[in-house]
Tab-separated table of C-alpha atoms and ligand atoms in Angstrom:
chain	number	residue	atom	x	y	z
A	1	UNK	CA	-15.890	-1.005	8.471
A	2	UNK	CA	-18.234	-3.895	10.423
A	3	UNK	CA	-19.765	-6.236	6.696
A	4	UNK	CA	-22.676	-5.417	8.908
A	5	UNK	CA	-22.539	-1.487	7.628
A	6	UNK	CA	-22.944	-2.300	4.349
A	7	UNK	CA	-25.999	-3.115	3.694
A	8	UNK	CA	-25.891	-6.185	2.105
A	9	UNK	CA	-29.064	-8.725	2.787
A	10	UNK	CA	-29.612	-10.901	5.873
A	11	UNK	CA	-28.962	-13.642	4.078
A	12	UNK	CA	-25.425	-13.067	2.628
A	13	UNK	CA	-24.662	-10.753	4.932
A	14	UNK	CA	-25.461	-14.366	7.628
A	15	UNK	CA	-23.531	-16.631	4.978
A	16	UNK	CA	-20.645	-14.318	5.037
A	17	UNK	CA	-20.702	-14.440	8.787
A	18	UNK	CA	-20.876	-18.110	8.426
A	19	UNK	CA	-17.202	-17.984	6.275
A	20	UNK	CA	-16.135	-15.713	9.104
A	21	UNK	CA	-14.625	-12.694	7.397
A	22	UNK	CA	-15.368	-10.426	10.401
A	23	UNK	CA	-14.166	-6.861	8.349
A	24	UNK	CA	-14.243	-6.270	4.460
A	25	UNK	CA	-10.679	-6.551	3.280
A	26	UNK	CA	-9.634	-3.388	1.162
A	27	UNK	CA	-10.801	-3.623	-1.664
A	28	UNK	CA	-14.431	-5.521	-0.354
A	29	UNK	CA	-14.820	-1.674	1.357
A	30	UNK	CA	-14.901	0.068	-2.061
A	31	UNK	CA	-16.259	-2.241	-4.525
A	32	UNK	CA	-19.079	-3.650	-2.871
A	33	UNK	CA	-21.417	-0.023	-2.117
A	34	UNK	CA	-20.665	1.264	-5.429
A	35	UNK	CA	-21.228	-2.084	-7.453
A	36	UNK	CA	-24.644	-2.469	-4.924
A	37	UNK	CA	-25.497	1.223	-6.902
A	38	UNK	CA	-25.256	-0.386	-9.917
A	39	UNK	CA	-22.447	1.450	-10.033
A	40	UNK	CA	-19.438	-0.146	-13.238
A	41	UNK	CA	-16.334	-0.230	-11.590
A	42	UNK	CA	-12.575	-0.914	-12.978
A	43	UNK	CA	-10.503	-2.300	-9.859
A	44	UNK	CA	-6.806	-3.806	-10.156
A	45	UNK	CA	-7.054	-5.874	-7.596
A	46	UNK	CA	-4.753	-8.988	-7.759
A	47	UNK	CA	-5.334	-12.663	-5.923
A	48	UNK	CA	-5.706	-12.319	-2.114
A	49	UNK	CA	-7.314	-9.422	-2.098
A	50	UNK	CA	-10.189	-10.808	-0.999
A	51	UNK	CA	-12.059	-9.804	-5.252
A	52	UNK	CA	-14.053	-12.635	-5.286
A	53	UNK	CA	-16.180	-11.005	-2.613
A	54	UNK	CA	-15.705	-7.845	-3.731
A	55	UNK	CA	-18.471	-8.517	-6.980
A	56	UNK	CA	-20.273	-11.423	-6.310
A	57	UNK	CA	-21.374	-10.107	-2.852
A	58	UNK	CA	-23.263	-7.421	-3.647
A	59	UNK	CA	-24.309	-8.606	-7.503
A	60	UNK	CA	-26.585	-11.253	-5.668
A	61	UNK	CA	-27.228	-8.233	-3.233
A	62	UNK	CA	-28.487	-6.916	-6.624
A	63	UNK	CA	-30.344	-10.313	-7.514
A	64	UNK	CA	-32.300	-10.269	-4.614
A	65	UNK	CA	-34.983	-8.576	-6.349
A	66	UNK	CA	-36.091	-8.012	-8.926
A	67	UNK	CA	-37.574	-10.858	-11.622
A	68	UNK	CA	-36.279	-14.766	-12.130
A	69	UNK	CA	-34.565	-15.445	-15.298
A	70	UNK	CA	-37.040	-17.168	-17.539
A	71	UNK	CA	-36.403	-19.428	-19.925
A	72	UNK	CA	-32.279	-19.804	-21.107
A	73	UNK	CA	-32.062	-16.627	-19.599
A	74	UNK	CA	-28.875	-15.409	-17.430
A	75	UNK	CA	-28.575	-11.814	-15.340
A	76	UNK	CA	-25.187	-12.246	-14.795
A	77	UNK	CA	-22.279	-13.360	-16.473
A	78	UNK	CA	-19.089	-13.438	-14.798
A	79	UNK	CA	-15.437	-14.713	-17.617
A	80	UNK	CA	-12.565	-15.827	-16.104
A	81	UNK	CA	-10.025	-16.484	-18.451
A	82	UNK	CA	-9.528	-20.662	-16.624
A	83	UNK	CA	-11.889	-23.544	-15.478
A	84	UNK	CA	-9.310	-23.946	-12.256
A	85	UNK	CA	-11.082	-19.634	-11.769
A	86	UNK	CA	-14.194	-20.559	-12.896
A	87	UNK	CA	-15.097	-23.455	-10.203
A	88	UNK	CA	-13.508	-21.454	-7.749
A	89	UNK	CA	-15.721	-18.748	-8.242
A	90	UNK	CA	-18.640	-20.899	-8.330
A	91	UNK	CA	-17.785	-22.212	-5.033
A	92	UNK	CA	-17.659	-18.380	-4.456
A	93	UNK	CA	-20.988	-18.285	-5.180
A	94	UNK	CA	-22.516	-20.936	-3.893
A	95	UNK	CA	-20.980	-20.151	-0.354
A	96	UNK	CA	-22.287	-16.695	0.218
A	97	UNK	CA	-25.920	-17.126	-1.979
A	98	UNK	CA	-27.223	-20.895	0.610
A	99	UNK	CA	-29.563	-18.792	2.172
A	100	UNK	CA	-31.136	-17.267	-1.300
A	101	UNK	CA	-33.737	-19.129	-3.410
A	102	UNK	CA	-31.461	-18.474	-6.891
A	103	UNK	CA	-29.955	-20.960	-9.118
A	104	UNK	CA	-26.736	-20.292	-10.255
A	105	UNK	CA	-23.961	-22.652	-13.069
A	106	UNK	CA	-20.827	-22.749	-13.824
A	107	UNK	CA	-19.541	-23.780	-17.732
A	108	UNK	CA	-16.858	-24.582	-19.140
A	109	UNK	CA	-14.816	-25.996	-21.748
A	110	UNK	CA	-12.945	-30.192	-21.064
A	111	UNK	CA	-16.175	-31.309	-19.922
A	112	UNK	CA	-19.472	-32.526	-21.586
A	113	UNK	CA	-22.205	-30.209	-23.039
A	114	UNK	CA	-24.854	-31.448	-22.826
A	115	UNK	CA	-24.994	-31.518	-18.625
A	116	UNK	CA	-24.344	-27.916	-19.148
A	117	UNK	CA	-27.527	-27.550	-21.769
A	118	UNK	CA	-29.714	-28.775	-19.743
A	119	UNK	CA	-28.173	-27.162	-16.613
A	120	UNK	CA	-29.175	-23.592	-17.905
A	121	UNK	CA	-32.270	-24.286	-19.656
A	122	UNK	CA	-34.268	-22.849	-16.385
A	123	UNK	CA	-32.696	-19.529	-16.489
A	124	UNK	CA	-29.697	-19.037	-14.579
A	125	UNK	CA	-28.754	-15.589	-11.819
A	126	UNK	CA	-25.429	-15.809	-11.647
A	127	UNK	CA	-23.493	-18.028	-14.809
A	128	UNK	CA	-19.449	-18.774	-14.480
A	129	UNK	CA	-18.233	-19.583	-17.880
A	130	UNK	CA	-14.851	-19.645	-19.469
A	131	UNK	CA	-15.334	-17.471	-23.080
A	132	UNK	CA	-14.660	-20.544	-26.186
A	133	UNK	CA	-17.655	-22.649	-24.001
A	134	UNK	CA	-19.709	-19.712	-23.731
A	135	UNK	CA	-20.094	-18.859	-26.983
A	136	UNK	CA	-20.473	-22.992	-27.687
A	137	UNK	CA	-23.264	-22.810	-25.811
A	138	UNK	CA	-24.593	-19.141	-27.241
A	139	UNK	CA	-24.248	-21.207	-30.568
A	140	UNK	CA	-26.324	-23.119	-30.163
A	141	UNK	CA	-29.469	-21.462	-28.121
A	142	UNK	CA	-28.853	-23.177	-25.171
A	143	UNK	CA	-27.940	-19.425	-23.500
A	144	UNK	CA	-29.693	-16.115	-23.779
A	145	UNK	CA	-28.936	-12.581	-22.787
A	146	UNK	CA	-31.745	-10.196	-23.520
A	147	UNK	CA	-31.729	-10.153	-19.460
A	148	UNK	CA	-28.966	-9.654	-18.388
A	149	UNK	CA	-28.369	-6.817	-15.757
A	150	UNK	CA	-24.349	-6.856	-15.124
A	151	UNK	CA	-21.332	-8.671	-17.133
A	152	UNK	CA	-18.145	-8.679	-15.075
A	153	UNK	CA	-14.405	-10.105	-16.428
A	154	UNK	CA	-12.529	-12.019	-13.536
A	155	UNK	CA	-8.744	-11.623	-14.211
A	156	UNK	CA	-9.263	-9.802	-17.295
A	157	UNK	CA	-5.037	-9.253	-18.432
A	158	UNK	CA	-5.205	-12.581	-18.174
A	159	UNK	CA	-7.475	-13.182	-20.596
A	160	UNK	CA	-6.012	-10.784	-22.597
A	161	UNK	CA	-2.240	-13.209	-22.006
A	162	UNK	CA	-4.276	-16.236	-22.906
A	163	UNK	CA	-5.377	-14.399	-26.978
A	164	UNK	CA	-9.194	-14.213	-25.254
A	165	UNK	CA	-9.821	-11.064	-26.853
A	166	UNK	CA	-11.255	-12.162	-29.689
A	167	UNK	CA	-13.867	-13.901	-28.095
A	168	UNK	CA	-14.343	-11.724	-25.071
A	169	UNK	CA	-15.025	-9.011	-28.847
A	170	UNK	CA	-18.257	-11.907	-29.895
A	171	UNK	CA	-19.195	-12.120	-26.654
A	172	UNK	CA	-19.484	-8.222	-26.149
A	173	UNK	CA	-21.828	-8.267	-29.409
A	174	UNK	CA	-24.100	-10.154	-27.857
A	175	UNK	CA	-24.671	-8.630	-24.655
A	176	UNK	CA	-26.965	-6.145	-24.011
A	177	UNK	CA	-25.383	-2.343	-24.173
A	178	UNK	CA	-27.145	-1.381	-21.151
A	179	UNK	CA	-25.612	-3.154	-18.313
A	180	UNK	CA	-23.266	-3.180	-15.370
A	181	UNK	CA	-20.070	-3.845	-15.924
A	182	UNK	CA	-16.685	-4.928	-13.591
A	183	UNK	CA	-13.674	-5.078	-15.144
A	184	UNK	CA	-11.259	-7.350	-12.273
A	185	UNK	CA	-7.048	-7.464	-13.225
A	186	UNK	CA	-4.325	-7.345	-12.038
A	187	UNK	CA	-2.752	-4.364	-12.733
A	188	UNK	CA	-4.259	-1.397	-15.232
A	189	UNK	CA	-1.706	-1.573	-18.056
A	190	UNK	CA	-2.351	-0.046	-21.808
A	191	UNK	CA	-4.129	-2.703	-23.223
A	192	UNK	CA	-6.436	-3.548	-20.010
A	193	UNK	CA	-7.070	0.852	-20.511
A	194	UNK	CA	-7.737	-0.213	-24.125
A	195	UNK	CA	-10.547	-2.521	-23.257
A	196	UNK	CA	-12.410	-0.603	-20.773
A	197	UNK	CA	-12.718	1.994	-23.317
A	198	UNK	CA	-16.126	1.912	-24.880
A	199	UNK	CA	-17.239	-1.184	-22.271
A	200	UNK	CA	-17.656	-0.066	-18.392
A	201	UNK	CA	-18.724	3.645	-18.383
A	202	UNK	CA	-18.490	5.931	-15.949
A	203	UNK	CA	-16.390	3.288	-13.488
A	204	UNK	CA	-15.725	3.699	-9.850
A	205	UNK	CA	-11.312	3.078	-10.347
A	206	UNK	CA	-10.001	1.567	-7.419
A	207	UNK	CA	-6.723	0.262	-6.445
A	208	UNK	CA	-5.553	-1.721	-3.661
A	209	UNK	CA	-1.946	-2.486	-5.728
A	210	UNK	CA	0.419	-0.356	-5.180
A	211	UNK	CA	-0.803	-0.695	-0.795
A	212	UNK	CA	-0.253	-4.109	-1.117
A	213	UNK	CA	3.339	-3.063	-2.711
A	214	UNK	CA	5.660	-3.488	0.621
A	215	UNK	CA	7.745	-0.175	1.677
A	216	UNK	CA	10.969	-0.137	0.677
A	217	UNK	CA	12.591	0.748	3.907
A	218	UNK	CA	11.519	-2.052	5.447
A	219	UNK	CA	13.667	-4.644	6.462
A	220	UNK	CA	11.208	-8.155	5.604
A	221	UNK	CA	12.882	-11.490	6.677
A	222	UNK	CA	10.589	-14.472	7.905
A	223	UNK	CA	12.743	-17.407	10.358
A	224	UNK	CA	11.812	-21.144	9.934
A	225	UNK	CA	10.721	-22.639	13.042
A	226	UNK	CA	8.210	-24.855	15.091
A	227	UNK	CA	5.165	-24.231	16.634
A	228	UNK	CA	5.819	-25.199	19.402
A	229	UNK	CA	9.165	-23.536	20.009
A	230	UNK	CA	7.685	-19.394	18.465
A	231	UNK	CA	7.985	-18.145	21.755
A	232	UNK	CA	11.243	-19.278	23.428
A	233	UNK	CA	12.046	-17.793	19.903
A	234	UNK	CA	10.925	-14.469	20.507
A	235	UNK	CA	12.176	-14.243	23.360
A	236	UNK	CA	15.432	-15.066	21.887
A	237	UNK	CA	15.539	-12.926	19.336
A	238	UNK	CA	14.388	-10.067	22.091
A	239	UNK	CA	17.451	-10.755	24.251
A	240	UNK	CA	20.081	-11.532	21.628
A	241	UNK	CA	18.871	-7.855	19.124
A	242	UNK	CA	18.010	-6.355	22.109
A	243	UNK	CA	14.354	-5.306	21.226
A	244	UNK	CA	14.090	-2.289	22.945
A	245	UNK	CA	10.605	-1.930	21.603
A	246	UNK	CA	8.472	-4.026	19.314
A	247	UNK	CA	5.386	-5.011	18.229
A	248	UNK	CA	4.093	-8.404	17.941
A	249	UNK	CA	1.067	-9.213	15.877
A	250	UNK	CA	-0.834	-12.175	16.901
A	251	UNK	CA	-3.922	-13.550	15.127
A	252	UNK	CA	-5.901	-13.826	18.138
A	253	UNK	CA	-6.914	-12.566	21.345
A	254	UNK	CA	-6.170	-14.851	23.117
A	255	UNK	CA	-2.484	-15.685	21.323
A	256	UNK	CA	-1.563	-12.210	22.988
A	257	UNK	CA	-2.999	-12.809	25.547
A	258	UNK	CA	-0.757	-15.586	26.302
A	259	UNK	CA	1.500	-14.899	24.630
A	260	UNK	CA	2.656	-12.022	26.933
A	261	UNK	CA	2.090	-14.526	30.337
A	262	UNK	CA	4.785	-16.455	28.128
A	263	UNK	CA	6.876	-13.145	28.100
A	264	UNK	CA	6.661	-12.739	31.303
A	265	UNK	CA	7.756	-15.429	32.448
A	266	UNK	CA	11.202	-15.013	30.722
A	267	UNK	CA	11.133	-11.697	32.076
A	268	UNK	CA	10.578	-10.131	29.077
A	269	UNK	CA	8.440	-6.567	29.989
A	270	UNK	CA	5.052	-7.658	27.990
A	271	UNK	CA	1.456	-5.535	27.495
A	272	UNK	CA	-1.072	-7.142	24.988
A	273	UNK	CA	-4.197	-5.509	23.369
A	274	UNK	CA	-7.046	-5.889	21.589
A	275	UNK	CA	-10.972	-5.994	21.291
A	276	UNK	CA	-11.812	-7.206	24.855
A	277	UNK	CA	-8.913	-4.877	26.645
A	278	UNK	CA	-11.344	-1.815	27.236
A	279	UNK	CA	-10.342	1.689	26.517
A	280	UNK	CA	-8.783	2.555	29.320
A	281	UNK	CA	-6.337	0.000	29.510
A	282	UNK	CA	-5.051	0.438	26.149
A	283	UNK	CA	-4.631	3.363	26.245
A	284	UNK	CA	-2.495	3.284	29.097
A	285	UNK	CA	-0.579	-0.151	27.231
A	286	UNK	CA	0.328	2.072	24.640
A	287	UNK	CA	1.370	5.305	26.945
A	288	UNK	CA	3.851	2.507	28.824
A	289	UNK	CA	5.038	1.233	24.938
A	290	UNK	CA	5.608	4.532	23.635
A	291	UNK	CA	6.773	5.828	27.143
A	292	UNK	CA	9.810	3.038	27.612
A	293	UNK	CA	7.788	1.082	30.171
A	294	UNK	CA	7.677	-1.769	28.594
A	295	UNK	CA	8.884	-3.429	25.542
A	296	UNK	CA	6.917	-5.187	24.173
A	297	UNK	CA	3.447	-4.186	22.871
A	298	UNK	CA	1.145	-7.707	21.844
A	299	UNK	CA	-1.669	-6.876	19.377
A	300	UNK	CA	-3.858	-7.981	16.782
A	301	UNK	CA	-4.902	-6.293	13.160
A	302	UNK	CA	-8.249	-4.811	14.179
A	303	UNK	CA	-6.637	-3.215	17.964
A	304	UNK	CA	-3.638	-1.800	15.879
A	305	UNK	CA	-4.992	-0.214	13.431
A	306	UNK	CA	-6.493	2.225	16.374
A	307	UNK	CA	-2.610	2.636	17.145
A	308	UNK	CA	-0.366	5.891	16.114
A	309	UNK	CA	3.522	5.166	16.657
A	310	UNK	CA	5.764	6.779	14.510
A	311	UNK	CA	9.156	4.348	13.855
A	312	UNK	CA	9.309	1.856	15.393
A	313	UNK	CA	12.653	0.013	14.521
A	314	UNK	CA	11.027	-3.558	15.007
A	315	UNK	CA	7.936	-4.977	13.483
A	316	UNK	CA	6.728	-8.671	14.387
A	317	UNK	CA	4.683	-11.001	13.307
A	318	UNK	CA	3.935	-13.691	15.779
A	319	UNK	CA	2.178	-16.029	13.112
A	320	UNK	CA	1.325	-15.128	9.536
A	321	UNK	CA	-2.211	-13.344	9.048
A	322	UNK	CA	-5.429	-15.425	7.326
A	323	UNK	CA	-5.662	-11.448	5.203
A	324	UNK	CA	-2.661	-10.987	3.537
A	325	UNK	CA	-3.319	-7.539	3.207
A	326	UNK	CA	-2.784	-7.493	6.875
A	327	UNK	CA	0.160	-8.113	6.044
A	328	UNK	CA	1.166	-4.853	4.775
A	329	UNK	CA	-0.759	-3.589	6.990
A	330	UNK	CA	1.457	-4.973	9.711
A	331	UNK	CA	4.967	-4.706	7.900
A	332	UNK	CA	3.919	-1.156	7.066
A	333	UNK	CA	3.658	-0.337	11.139
A	334	UNK	CA	7.492	0.338	10.786
A	335	UNK	CA	9.788	2.283	8.099
A	336	UNK	CA	7.671	4.625	8.156
A	337	UNK	CA	8.881	8.260	6.556
A	338	UNK	CA	12.023	7.708	4.996
A	339	UNK	CA	13.162	5.813	8.553
A	340	UNK	CA	14.611	2.761	8.558
A	341	UNK	CA	12.841	-1.179	9.873
A	342	UNK	CA	13.117	-4.192	10.155
A	343	UNK	CA	9.717	-6.671	9.818
A	344	UNK	CA	10.531	-10.246	11.135
A	345	UNK	CA	7.650	-12.938	10.681
A	346	UNK	CA	8.137	-16.584	12.505
A	347	UNK	CA	6.546	-19.507	10.285
A	348	UNK	CA	5.875	-22.561	11.249
A	349	UNK	CA	4.718	-25.643	8.724
A	350	UNK	CA	0.938	-24.319	8.706
A	351	UNK	CA	1.725	-21.286	7.530
A	352	UNK	CA	2.881	-22.290	4.164
A	353	UNK	CA	-0.291	-21.546	2.502
A	354	UNK	CA	-1.141	-17.533	4.753
A	355	UNK	CA	2.716	-17.435	3.547
A	356	UNK	CA	2.359	-17.852	-0.227
A	357	UNK	CA	-0.690	-15.838	-0.678
A	358	UNK	CA	1.527	-13.248	0.845
A	359	UNK	CA	3.958	-13.864	-1.323
A	360	UNK	CA	2.099	-13.244	-3.951
A	361	UNK	CA	0.631	-9.998	-3.526
A	362	UNK	CA	3.714	-8.665	-2.356
A	363	UNK	CA	4.665	-9.733	-5.071
A	364	UNK	CA	8.252	-11.344	-4.104
A	365	UNK	CA	9.873	-13.933	-1.337
A	366	UNK	CA	10.575	-12.654	1.896
A	367	UNK	CA	14.294	-14.163	2.659
A	368	UNK	CA	14.499	-17.108	4.637
A	369	UNK	CA	16.773	-16.985	7.996
A	370	UNK	CA	17.074	-19.874	9.998
A	371	UNK	CA	18.320	-19.087	13.593
A	372	UNK	CA	21.032	-21.537	15.033
A	373	UNK	CA	19.435	-24.258	17.952
A	374	UNK	CA	15.483	-23.280	15.863
A	375	UNK	CA	15.906	-25.424	12.894
A	376	UNK	CA	12.289	-26.978	12.205
A	377	UNK	CA	11.245	-30.955	11.639
A	378	UNK	CA	9.766	-29.244	7.822
A	379	UNK	CA	11.195	-26.392	5.783
A	380	UNK	CA	9.502	-23.562	4.851
A	381	UNK	CA	10.008	-23.125	0.873
A	382	UNK	CA	12.300	-21.813	-0.017
A	383	UNK	CA	10.118	-19.134	-2.304
A	384	UNK	CA	5.735	-19.003	-2.247
A	385	UNK	CA	6.083	-18.592	-6.064
A	386	UNK	CA	4.952	-15.001	-5.926
A	387	UNK	CA	5.138	-14.236	-9.246
A	388	UNK	CA	2.020	-13.712	-11.071
A	389	UNK	CA	2.219	-14.671	-14.985
A	390	UNK	CA	3.707	-17.052	-14.541
A	391	UNK	CA	5.084	-17.648	-18.299
A	392	UNK	CA	2.360	-20.399	-19.197
A	393	UNK	CA	0.842	-18.878	-22.048
A	394	UNK	CA	-1.738	-20.799	-23.812
A	395	UNK	CA	-1.928	-20.017	-27.557
A	396	UNK	CA	-4.534	-17.926	-28.284
A	397	UNK	CA	-7.207	-17.922	-31.078
A	398	UNK	CA	-10.574	-20.238	-30.749
A	399	UNK	CA	-9.764	-23.844	-32.062
A	400	UNK	CA	-6.403	-23.403	-29.132
A	401	UNK	CA	-9.104	-22.259	-26.626
A	402	UNK	CA	-6.964	-22.177	-22.811
A	403	UNK	CA	-10.047	-21.961	-20.959
A	404	UNK	CA	-8.793	-26.681	-20.721
A	405	UNK	CA	-5.394	-25.081	-18.972
A	406	UNK	CA	-4.708	-28.626	-16.376
A	407	UNK	CA	-1.262	-28.192	-16.963
A	408	UNK	CA	1.419	-28.697	-13.987
A	409	UNK	CA	3.670	-25.188	-12.389
A	410	UNK	CA	0.089	-22.843	-13.708
A	411	UNK	CA	-0.993	-21.156	-10.267
A	412	UNK	CA	-4.994	-21.410	-11.017
A	413	UNK	CA	-4.133	-24.924	-9.558
A	414	UNK	CA	-2.496	-23.088	-6.726
A	415	UNK	CA	-5.996	-21.134	-5.968
A	416	UNK	CA	-8.201	-24.196	-5.964
A	417	UNK	CA	-6.009	-25.527	-2.954
A	418	UNK	CA	-7.059	-22.868	-1.648
A	419	UNK	CA	-10.472	-23.429	-1.345
A	420	UNK	CA	-12.290	-23.430	2.315
A	421	UNK	CA	-13.579	-26.663	2.370
A	422	UNK	CA	-9.862	-27.605	1.716
A	423	UNK	CA	-10.659	-30.469	-0.761
A	424	UNK	CA	-8.059	-30.486	-3.934
A	425	UNK	CA	-8.885	-29.897	-7.338
A	426	UNK	CA	-12.154	-28.109	-9.169
A	427	UNK	CA	-15.673	-29.301	-9.337
A	428	UNK	CA	-15.907	-31.643	-11.940
A	429	UNK	CA	-13.105	-34.043	-10.298
A	430	UNK	CA	-10.308	-32.144	-13.016
A	431	UNK	CA	-6.922	-33.206	-10.706
A	432	UNK	CA	-5.118	-29.091	-10.104
A	433	UNK	CA	-1.681	-28.806	-9.147
A	434	UNK	CA	-1.422	-28.492	-5.313
A	435	UNK	CA	1.481	-25.768	-4.777
A	436	UNK	CA	3.336	-27.366	-2.288
B	1	AMP	P1	-9.769	-13.687	-3.464
B	1	AMP	O1	-9.081	-12.157	-3.964
B	1	AMP	O2	-11.006	-13.083	-3.570
B	1	AMP	O3	-8.962	-14.870	-4.552
B	1	AMP	O4	-10.295	-14.150	-1.802
B	1	AMP	C1	-9.208	-14.254	-1.177
B	1	AMP	C2	-9.415	-15.695	0.286
B	1	AMP	O5	-9.571	-14.366	1.265
B	1	AMP	C3	-10.148	-16.330	0.438
B	1	AMP	O6	-10.462	-17.670	0.561
B	1	AMP	C4	-11.512	-15.751	0.992
B	1	AMP	O7	-12.258	-16.724	0.987
B	1	AMP	C5	-10.268	-14.626	1.358
B	1	AMP	N1	-11.887	-13.837	2.217
B	1	AMP	C6	-12.784	-12.378	1.657
B	1	AMP	N2	-12.638	-12.143	2.506
B	1	AMP	C7	-13.066	-12.494	2.976
B	1	AMP	C8	-12.664	-10.555	4.748
B	1	AMP	N3	-13.412	-10.057	4.274
B	1	AMP	N4	-11.920	-11.255	5.999
B	1	AMP	C9	-11.421	-12.549	5.467
B	1	AMP	N5	-11.158	-13.309	4.425
B	1	AMP	C10	-11.300	-13.055	3.171
């Protein structure tokens, strides 16, 4: 599946291409067509799955046609539990709509309300908001919803955890009932199902979480190592462990070719498959690998999707994928059908961000194991803080609004550190916790 096949307007497709995304993530592949058609969606998807683009892209697509927002009106409302998440979503909205003539805004508590009032005055195509500040703005007459086309509840489970249920109910009362509604949550808990009743109608249910829980039959570990020593470590592991059939993942085609040359230099029989190889060359490589003529098959993520090899004993992540789901896909190549397999990742200091995203997605830390003689200059942190809902629950109620979270160690601070621009902190310059 390619982004081009989704039928997004050219202006959006161009902005997506500039982000460097080629293929939609699983949640995007499912959500984008449904949202484009105007369907309600209920999705169980955690951070790192690409869910933000999963709803912003098709909603922008829908907004690109239709009547512009009148004075004080809002066409799409995105509610988020925290200001950091609001800022992050807004940043996404801005990047994806850079070629569209639209007006978007973000509003949250803890900052002056007057500039927000003026901002909303001219009408807003997509408004990202935290619940409490939105209600304040509404009570001051700064925002109206007669033209509302769609509502998104992002991280609905966190909203409930943080005691926003009453605010949400009040907001729902002031929105037109005829609208498209999208609900995103880490899980479909009974509370979320309860909330969804009467909120979404005949929704497409998407659940990308089971695939993210890595299979129990795969032993996972990672070896911290300096980037420049990865190839030597790989050769060492192949020899020491006598791996006779290992699938090695490389993020890039060029990297895959280079690795094959280097392994051959170490007298290890290896072959690469990736998109630049002809179909014949790929088929031949695969046959040689299956037949035991070559020990090591080096593949890119995309090339590997199409190959069918059962019960591979060994998968190696020579580098970590940028899209966390790819990690799950990669290690799913081993330990199939109840057989035991092993997945080993070689992780260098520049890959901490990817590691943290992966550990958050799979909900656990990958055990670290240092290989003697390959100790890196920079250690890999003990855990990428994989647990969601890190216990920093906020007190409920309108008077203790939790949206102005600035707490240290709050995982939404981490989200900001993942922004493409590399900036830390949110748009208003509020300092946020930066993970490592
Ligand atoms: P999210 O789950 O929405 O927080 O997104 C997680 C990260 O994945 C963000 O840094 C996005 O920029 C990135 N991302 C979203 N969609 C894609 C895609 N199709 N390909 C590659 N990266 C993506």
